[in-house]
mmCIF file of C-alpha atoms in Angstrom:
data_model
loop_
_atom_site.group_PDB
_atom_site.id
_atom_site.type_symbol
_atom_site.label_atom_id
_atom_site.label_comp_id
_atom_site.label_asym_id
_atom_site.label_seq_id
_atom_site.Cartn_x
_atom_site.Cartn_y
_atom_site.Cartn_z
ATOM 1 C CA MET A 1 150.711 104.451 115.482
ATOM 2 C CA THR A 2 148.454 103.785 118.422
ATOM 3 C CA GLY A 3 150.237 105.748 121.125
ATOM 4 C CA VAL A 4 149.204 103.133 123.719
ATOM 5 C CA VAL A 5 151.743 101.053 125.567
ATOM 6 C CA GLY A 6 151.226 97.389 124.946
ATOM 7 C CA ARG A 7 150.486 97.772 121.263
ATOM 8 C CA SER A 8 152.890 98.490 118.410
ATOM 9 C CA ALA A 9 155.104 101.350 119.551
ATOM 10 C CA PRO A 10 155.628 104.340 117.243
ATOM 11 C CA THR A 11 159.113 104.956 115.875
ATOM 12 C CA GLY A 12 161.008 107.844 114.299
ATOM 13 C CA TRP A 13 159.126 111.102 113.937
ATOM 14 C CA ARG A 14 155.886 109.315 114.836
ATOM 15 C CA ALA A 15 157.278 108.736 118.308
ATOM 16 C CA TRP A 16 157.870 112.467 118.739
ATOM 17 C CA VAL A 17 154.320 113.198 117.582
ATOM 18 C CA ALA A 18 152.953 110.664 120.057
ATOM 19 C CA GLY A 19 155.132 112.142 122.808
ATOM 20 C CA ALA A 20 153.673 115.582 122.114
ATOM 21 C CA ARG A 21 150.270 114.076 123.083
ATOM 22 C CA PRO A 22 148.050 115.350 120.269
ATOM 23 C CA ARG A 23 144.868 114.671 122.250
ATOM 24 C CA THR A 24 145.853 117.451 124.666
ATOM 25 C CA LEU A 25 146.509 120.113 122.022
ATOM 26 C CA PRO A 26 142.947 121.493 121.952
ATOM 27 C CA ALA A 27 143.824 122.864 125.391
ATOM 28 C CA ALA A 28 146.269 125.189 123.596
ATOM 29 C CA VAL A 29 144.184 126.092 120.548
ATOM 30 C CA VAL A 30 140.836 126.831 122.188
ATOM 31 C CA PRO A 31 141.880 129.682 124.533
ATOM 32 C CA VAL A 32 143.544 131.529 121.657
ATOM 33 C CA LEU A 33 140.415 131.248 119.508
ATOM 34 C CA VAL A 34 138.126 132.359 122.331
ATOM 35 C CA GLY A 35 140.385 135.157 123.546
ATOM 36 C CA THR A 36 140.824 136.542 120.040
ATOM 37 C CA ALA A 37 137.050 136.442 119.509
ATOM 38 C CA CYS A 38 136.568 138.335 122.783
ATOM 39 C CA ALA A 39 138.784 141.119 121.439
ATOM 40 C CA ALA A 40 136.779 141.403 118.196
ATOM 41 C CA GLY A 41 134.626 144.482 118.219
ATOM 42 C CA ARG A 42 136.563 145.933 121.141
ATOM 43 C CA ALA A 43 139.881 146.454 119.336
ATOM 44 C CA ASP A 44 141.505 145.831 116.003
ATOM 45 C CA VAL A 45 142.348 142.145 115.762
ATOM 46 C CA ILE A 46 145.873 141.968 114.355
ATOM 47 C CA ALA A 47 146.475 138.737 112.463
ATOM 48 C CA TRP A 48 150.157 138.229 113.270
ATOM 49 C CA ARG A 49 149.534 138.740 116.973
ATOM 50 C CA ALA A 50 146.810 136.090 116.923
ATOM 51 C CA VAL A 51 149.147 133.678 115.138
ATOM 52 C CA ALA A 52 151.979 134.435 117.575
ATOM 53 C CA ALA A 53 149.648 133.832 120.535
ATOM 54 C CA GLY A 54 148.737 130.475 118.980
ATOM 55 C CA VAL A 55 152.404 129.557 118.580
ATOM 56 C CA VAL A 56 153.068 130.458 122.217
ATOM 57 C CA ALA A 57 150.147 128.368 123.459
ATOM 58 C CA LEU A 58 150.962 125.315 121.339
ATOM 59 C CA ALA A 59 154.686 125.458 122.139
ATOM 60 C CA LEU A 60 153.953 125.737 125.862
ATOM 61 C CA GLN A 61 151.600 122.744 125.698
ATOM 62 C CA VAL A 62 154.042 120.587 123.758
ATOM 63 C CA GLY A 63 156.946 121.726 125.944
ATOM 64 C CA THR A 64 155.015 120.864 129.095
ATOM 65 C CA ASN A 65 154.141 117.444 127.682
ATOM 66 C CA TYR A 66 157.762 116.661 126.833
ATOM 67 C CA ALA A 67 158.952 118.036 130.189
ATOM 68 C CA ASN A 68 156.395 115.842 131.956
ATOM 69 C CA ASP A 69 157.546 112.838 129.906
ATOM 70 C CA TYR A 70 161.190 113.502 130.779
ATOM 71 C CA SER A 71 160.698 114.171 134.493
ATOM 72 C CA ASP A 72 158.313 111.285 135.117
ATOM 73 C CA GLY A 73 160.559 109.019 133.064
ATOM 74 C CA VAL A 74 163.736 109.718 135.007
ATOM 75 C CA ARG A 75 161.831 109.427 138.290
ATOM 76 C CA GLY A 76 160.491 106.035 137.266
ATOM 77 C CA THR A 77 156.863 107.130 137.521
ATOM 78 C CA ASP A 78 156.041 106.154 133.921
ATOM 79 C CA ARG A 79 157.550 102.673 133.906
ATOM 80 C CA ALA A 80 156.326 100.681 130.908
ATOM 81 C CA ASP A 81 155.291 97.714 133.064
ATOM 82 C CA ARG A 82 152.555 99.738 134.755
ATOM 83 C CA ARG A 83 151.721 102.284 132.050
ATOM 84 C CA VAL A 84 148.213 101.978 130.560
ATOM 85 C CA GLY A 85 147.850 105.320 128.809
ATOM 86 C CA PRO A 86 149.381 106.999 125.761
ATOM 87 C CA VAL A 87 153.015 106.166 125.135
ATOM 88 C CA ARG A 88 155.767 107.916 127.074
ATOM 89 C CA LEU A 89 159.068 108.352 125.300
ATOM 90 C CA VAL A 90 161.406 107.981 128.263
ATOM 91 C CA GLY A 91 159.389 105.511 130.329
ATOM 92 C CA SER A 92 158.962 103.156 127.384
ATOM 93 C CA GLY A 93 162.585 103.509 126.254
ATOM 94 C CA LEU A 94 161.670 104.944 122.847
ATOM 95 C CA LYS A 95 163.892 108.009 123.260
ATOM 96 C CA PRO A 96 166.857 108.834 125.526
ATOM 97 C CA PRO A 97 166.000 111.149 128.457
ATOM 98 C CA GLY A 98 168.440 113.793 127.217
ATOM 99 C CA ASP A 99 166.750 113.980 123.823
ATOM 100 C CA VAL A 100 163.314 114.426 125.400
ATOM 101 C CA LYS A 101 164.664 117.087 127.751
ATOM 102 C CA ARG A 102 166.118 118.971 124.792
ATOM 103 C CA ALA A 103 162.795 118.689 122.940
ATOM 104 C CA ALA A 104 161.058 120.250 125.940
ATOM 105 C CA LEU A 105 163.573 123.090 126.157
ATOM 106 C CA LEU A 106 163.363 123.694 122.402
ATOM 107 C CA SER A 107 159.569 123.926 122.625
ATOM 108 C CA PHE A 108 159.841 126.410 125.485
ATOM 109 C CA LEU A 109 162.370 128.408 123.439
ATOM 110 C CA VAL A 110 159.891 128.619 120.539
ATOM 111 C CA ALA A 111 157.275 129.900 122.991
ATOM 112 C CA ALA A 112 159.758 132.442 124.357
ATOM 113 C CA VAL A 113 160.670 133.778 120.904
ATOM 114 C CA ALA A 114 157.040 134.171 119.804
ATOM 115 C CA GLY A 115 156.176 135.676 123.178
ATOM 116 C CA SER A 116 159.054 138.139 122.944
ATOM 117 C CA ALA A 117 157.726 139.403 119.619
ATOM 118 C CA LEU A 118 154.363 140.028 121.265
ATOM 119 C CA ALA A 119 156.053 141.717 124.228
ATOM 120 C CA LEU A 120 157.898 144.113 121.923
ATOM 121 C CA ALA A 121 154.597 145.088 120.313
ATOM 122 C CA VAL A 122 152.400 145.149 123.415
ATOM 123 C CA GLY A 123 154.383 145.474 126.627
ATOM 124 C CA TRP A 124 157.077 144.023 128.905
ATOM 125 C CA GLU A 125 154.455 142.519 131.185
ATOM 126 C CA LEU A 126 154.055 139.673 128.692
ATOM 127 C CA ILE A 127 157.671 138.670 129.380
ATOM 128 C CA VAL A 128 156.789 138.136 133.038
ATOM 129 C CA VAL A 129 153.671 136.134 132.207
ATOM 130 C CA GLY A 130 155.573 134.019 129.694
ATOM 131 C CA ALA A 131 158.398 133.288 132.125
ATOM 132 C CA LEU A 132 155.901 132.182 134.757
ATOM 133 C CA ALA A 133 154.137 129.931 132.231
ATOM 134 C CA ILE A 134 157.399 128.261 131.188
ATOM 135 C CA ALA A 135 158.438 127.770 134.818
ATOM 136 C CA ALA A 136 155.029 126.299 135.620
ATOM 137 C CA GLY A 137 155.317 123.910 132.669
ATOM 138 C CA TRP A 138 158.734 122.664 133.761
ATOM 139 C CA PHE A 139 158.098 122.376 137.497
ATOM 140 C CA TYR A 140 154.774 120.572 137.019
ATOM 141 C CA THR A 141 156.687 117.299 137.365
ATOM 142 C CA GLY A 142 160.257 118.634 137.339
ATOM 143 C CA GLY A 143 162.516 119.982 140.047
ATOM 144 C CA PRO A 144 162.950 118.760 143.618
ATOM 145 C CA ARG A 145 159.312 119.350 144.636
ATOM 146 C CA PRO A 146 157.076 119.050 141.557
ATOM 147 C CA TYR A 147 153.673 120.525 142.307
ATOM 148 C CA GLY A 148 151.955 117.975 140.060
ATOM 149 C CA TYR A 149 152.933 115.373 142.665
ATOM 150 C CA LEU A 150 151.207 117.480 145.335
ATOM 151 C CA GLY A 151 147.788 117.532 143.682
ATOM 152 C CA LEU A 152 148.131 121.035 142.208
ATOM 153 C CA GLY A 153 148.250 120.129 138.512
ATOM 154 C CA GLU A 154 144.599 120.955 137.924
ATOM 155 C CA ALA A 155 145.085 124.434 139.376
ATOM 156 C CA PHE A 156 148.024 124.987 136.991
ATOM 157 C CA VAL A 157 145.971 123.925 133.968
ATOM 158 C CA PHE A 158 142.997 126.093 134.920
ATOM 159 C CA VAL A 159 145.159 129.162 135.502
ATOM 160 C CA PHE A 160 147.566 128.921 132.566
ATOM 161 C CA PHE A 161 145.499 127.107 129.902
ATOM 162 C CA GLY A 162 142.297 128.792 130.969
ATOM 163 C CA VAL A 163 142.615 132.259 132.469
ATOM 164 C CA VAL A 164 146.092 133.301 131.282
ATOM 165 C CA ALA A 165 145.845 131.864 127.758
ATOM 166 C CA THR A 166 142.339 133.194 127.065
ATOM 167 C CA ALA A 167 142.680 136.600 128.690
ATOM 168 C CA GLY A 168 146.215 136.906 127.311
ATOM 169 C CA SER A 169 145.048 136.189 123.757
ATOM 170 C CA ALA A 170 142.564 139.045 124.083
ATOM 171 C CA TYR A 171 145.136 141.270 125.791
ATOM 172 C CA VAL A 172 147.577 141.215 122.874
ATOM 173 C CA HIS A 173 144.915 143.009 120.796
ATOM 174 C CA GLU A 174 143.128 145.149 123.395
ATOM 175 C CA GLU A 175 146.253 145.871 125.460
ATOM 176 C CA SER A 176 144.091 145.749 128.591
ATOM 177 C CA LEU A 177 142.229 143.111 130.565
ATOM 178 C CA SER A 178 138.526 142.842 129.767
ATOM 179 C CA GLY A 179 135.763 141.370 131.882
ATOM 180 C CA LEU A 180 134.494 139.406 128.905
ATOM 181 C CA ALA A 181 137.816 137.657 128.331
ATOM 182 C CA LEU A 182 138.185 136.847 132.027
ATOM 183 C CA VAL A 183 134.685 135.368 132.240
ATOM 184 C CA ALA A 184 135.126 133.469 128.966
ATOM 185 C CA SER A 185 138.350 131.995 130.334
ATOM 186 C CA VAL A 186 136.418 130.109 133.019
ATOM 187 C CA PRO A 187 134.622 127.539 130.800
ATOM 188 C CA VAL A 188 137.792 127.245 128.712
ATOM 189 C CA GLY A 189 139.734 126.479 131.875
ATOM 190 C CA PHE A 190 137.122 123.992 133.070
ATOM 191 C CA LEU A 191 137.391 121.946 129.880
ATOM 192 C CA ALA A 192 141.187 122.067 129.833
ATOM 193 C CA THR A 193 141.189 120.862 133.427
ATOM 194 C CA ALA A 194 138.781 118.049 132.522
ATOM 195 C CA LEU A 195 141.451 116.700 130.157
ATOM 196 C CA LEU A 196 143.923 116.413 133.018
ATOM 197 C CA VAL A 197 141.330 114.980 135.396
ATOM 198 C CA VAL A 198 140.453 112.080 133.098
ATOM 199 C CA ASN A 199 144.158 111.508 132.443
ATOM 200 C CA ASN A 200 144.867 111.331 136.175
ATOM 201 C CA LEU A 201 141.771 109.203 136.794
ATOM 202 C CA ARG A 202 143.199 106.609 134.418
ATOM 203 C CA ASP A 203 146.572 106.742 136.165
ATOM 204 C CA ILE A 204 145.379 106.417 139.785
ATOM 205 C CA PRO A 205 146.713 102.849 140.290
ATOM 206 C CA GLY A 206 150.169 103.557 138.825
ATOM 207 C CA ASP A 207 150.467 106.984 140.460
ATOM 208 C CA THR A 208 149.492 105.530 143.838
ATOM 209 C CA GLU A 209 152.146 102.834 143.499
ATOM 210 C CA SER A 210 154.844 105.326 142.489
ATOM 211 C CA GLY A 211 153.966 107.862 145.176
ATOM 212 C CA LYS A 212 152.666 110.524 142.782
ATOM 213 C CA ARG A 213 149.961 112.223 144.857
ATOM 214 C CA THR A 214 147.856 113.799 142.119
ATOM 215 C CA LEU A 215 144.498 115.325 142.931
ATOM 216 C CA ALA A 216 142.860 112.158 141.585
ATOM 217 C CA VAL A 217 144.888 110.028 143.985
ATOM 218 C CA ARG A 218 143.931 112.317 146.862
ATOM 219 C CA LEU A 219 140.228 112.413 145.980
ATOM 220 C CA GLY A 220 139.939 108.759 145.083
ATOM 221 C CA ASP A 221 138.300 107.104 142.083
ATOM 222 C CA GLY A 222 134.655 107.987 142.787
ATOM 223 C CA ARG A 223 135.044 111.664 143.599
ATOM 224 C CA THR A 224 137.427 112.166 140.673
ATOM 225 C CA ARG A 225 134.737 110.876 138.297
ATOM 226 C CA TRP A 226 132.249 113.388 139.661
ATOM 227 C CA LEU A 227 134.847 116.163 139.432
ATOM 228 C CA TYR A 228 135.191 115.388 135.721
ATOM 229 C CA VAL A 229 131.427 115.650 135.217
ATOM 230 C CA ALA A 230 131.251 118.837 137.311
ATOM 231 C CA LEU A 231 133.858 120.507 135.099
ATOM 232 C CA LEU A 232 131.877 119.722 131.931
ATOM 233 C CA VAL A 233 128.628 120.911 133.523
ATOM 234 C CA GLY A 234 130.376 124.032 134.815
ATOM 235 C CA ALA A 235 131.515 124.931 131.296
ATOM 236 C CA VAL A 236 127.933 124.690 130.042
ATOM 237 C CA VAL A 237 126.562 126.732 132.958
ATOM 238 C CA MET A 238 129.056 129.513 132.217
ATOM 239 C CA VAL A 239 127.813 130.011 128.639
ATOM 240 C CA PRO A 240 124.869 132.310 129.527
ATOM 241 C CA VAL A 241 127.146 134.210 131.903
ATOM 242 C CA VAL A 242 129.612 134.862 129.084
ATOM 243 C CA ALA A 243 126.764 135.932 126.805
ATOM 244 C CA ALA A 244 125.403 138.330 129.431
ATOM 245 C CA VAL A 245 128.721 139.901 130.438
ATOM 246 C CA GLY A 246 129.750 140.560 126.865
ATOM 247 C CA GLU A 247 126.229 141.283 125.623
ATOM 248 C CA ARG A 248 126.920 138.727 122.893
ATOM 249 C CA ALA A 249 124.040 136.320 122.523
ATOM 250 C CA GLY A 250 126.007 134.343 119.960
ATOM 251 C CA ALA A 251 127.985 132.752 122.805
ATOM 252 C CA ALA A 252 125.023 130.395 123.181
ATOM 253 C CA LEU A 253 126.216 128.667 120.004
ATOM 254 C CA ALA A 254 128.662 126.780 122.216
ATOM 255 C CA LEU A 255 125.752 124.796 123.641
ATOM 256 C CA ALA A 256 125.565 122.900 120.341
ATOM 257 C CA ALA A 257 128.659 120.996 121.503
ATOM 258 C CA VAL A 258 126.857 119.522 124.531
ATOM 259 C CA PRO A 259 125.746 116.264 122.802
ATOM 260 C CA LEU A 260 129.413 115.409 122.216
ATOM 261 C CA ALA A 261 129.864 115.123 125.979
ATOM 262 C CA ARG A 262 127.399 112.252 126.270
ATOM 263 C CA ARG A 263 129.812 109.443 125.395
ATOM 264 C CA PRO A 264 132.722 110.436 127.680
ATOM 265 C CA VAL A 265 130.379 111.191 130.585
ATOM 266 C CA ILE A 266 128.689 107.794 130.236
ATOM 267 C CA ALA A 267 132.090 106.103 130.106
ATOM 268 C CA VAL A 268 133.393 107.909 133.189
ATOM 269 C CA LEU A 269 130.253 107.443 135.276
ATOM 270 C CA GLY A 270 129.926 103.883 133.986
ATOM 271 C CA GLY A 271 133.184 102.940 135.683
ATOM 272 C CA ALA A 272 135.585 102.837 132.722
ATOM 273 C CA ARG A 273 139.124 102.423 133.945
ATOM 274 C CA GLY A 274 142.652 101.821 132.705
ATOM 275 C CA GLY A 275 142.889 101.521 128.944
ATOM 276 C CA GLU A 276 139.132 102.075 128.651
ATOM 277 C CA LEU A 277 139.729 105.722 129.586
ATOM 278 C CA VAL A 278 142.199 106.380 126.748
ATOM 279 C CA PRO A 279 139.378 107.047 124.219
ATOM 280 C CA VAL A 280 137.702 109.285 126.813
ATOM 281 C CA LEU A 281 140.714 111.598 126.651
ATOM 282 C CA GLY A 282 140.223 111.958 122.887
ATOM 283 C CA ASP A 283 136.470 112.453 123.307
ATOM 284 C CA THR A 284 137.089 115.149 125.912
ATOM 285 C CA GLY A 285 139.489 116.908 123.559
ATOM 286 C CA ARG A 286 136.817 116.875 120.858
ATOM 287 C CA VAL A 287 134.264 118.335 123.263
ATOM 288 C CA GLN A 288 136.699 121.093 124.182
ATOM 289 C CA LEU A 289 137.585 121.852 120.576
ATOM 290 C CA ALA A 290 133.963 121.925 119.373
ATOM 291 C CA PHE A 291 132.855 123.990 122.375
ATOM 292 C CA GLY A 292 135.725 126.444 121.931
ATOM 293 C CA VAL A 293 135.290 126.863 118.172
ATOM 294 C CA LEU A 294 131.546 127.407 118.524
ATOM 295 C CA LEU A 295 131.992 129.806 121.454
ATOM 296 C CA ALA A 296 134.600 131.789 119.518
ATOM 297 C CA LEU A 297 132.409 131.876 116.409
ATOM 298 C CA GLY A 298 129.379 133.009 118.395
ATOM 299 C CA LEU A 299 131.356 135.730 120.166
ATOM 300 C CA TRP A 300 132.847 136.936 116.887
ATOM 301 C CA VAL A 301 129.650 137.158 114.834
ATOM 302 C CA THR A 302 127.822 139.084 117.574
ATOM 303 C CA ALA A 303 130.738 141.430 118.352
#
């Protein structure tokens, strides 16, 4: 399985795995790790709540990916003849649109069930947050006026896979919002947004042709490349701020992930485009995962 249109297409369950876009899943895992670590030392960390928060985050990410696949596919945005990135189930004809839609709704249902368990233990406010997250995932490219087509996708990712996911993962243990979790959510959000930026950078030609006005299309190729770099630099700059706000020097451990950013930054600034940017998405996911794990570990051991 390559997951890239133009090579051997995945079949069976491998197609569903490819459609879930594994390279994007660190965006779901990292905020839960960091948010849970923020709660350590401030409240009792309850294992099942941490696991449930992880299920919610992963199910929302996968559901959003399938919903995006379905909506772009039926709109004709992800036509196989102009697709250069990871495989799309509907656009490439691997799965019927109805099946992909049901996979998206099933993923959102899993998120809703896990979120409801947390709401029963913590508070009804989590129901509201969860409903907003599911709606945001669906209407990213779905509905009559998808906001992803208006250049607002990056804002959605920063808010829901940065601030909400990180602060929410701490909230389920502390049952209150903490300054540390909110500050720690910023670098997490920056790196999650960087994943979408490099994805949209790759898709500028096809999105321009199909009328999908992403932020990358609006900014243009050059400024989008610098936005990607700025997000990675911003995550690094926030590390001492997180350490200071939480009085947890261990947060500096996250800086050990910086060398991993060298290859994707060189590729992006070096003018990589089209299929050359597919590996950059994986490299960015590895940067995010390493940064998040190290940040969470540093926060935990100095709690």
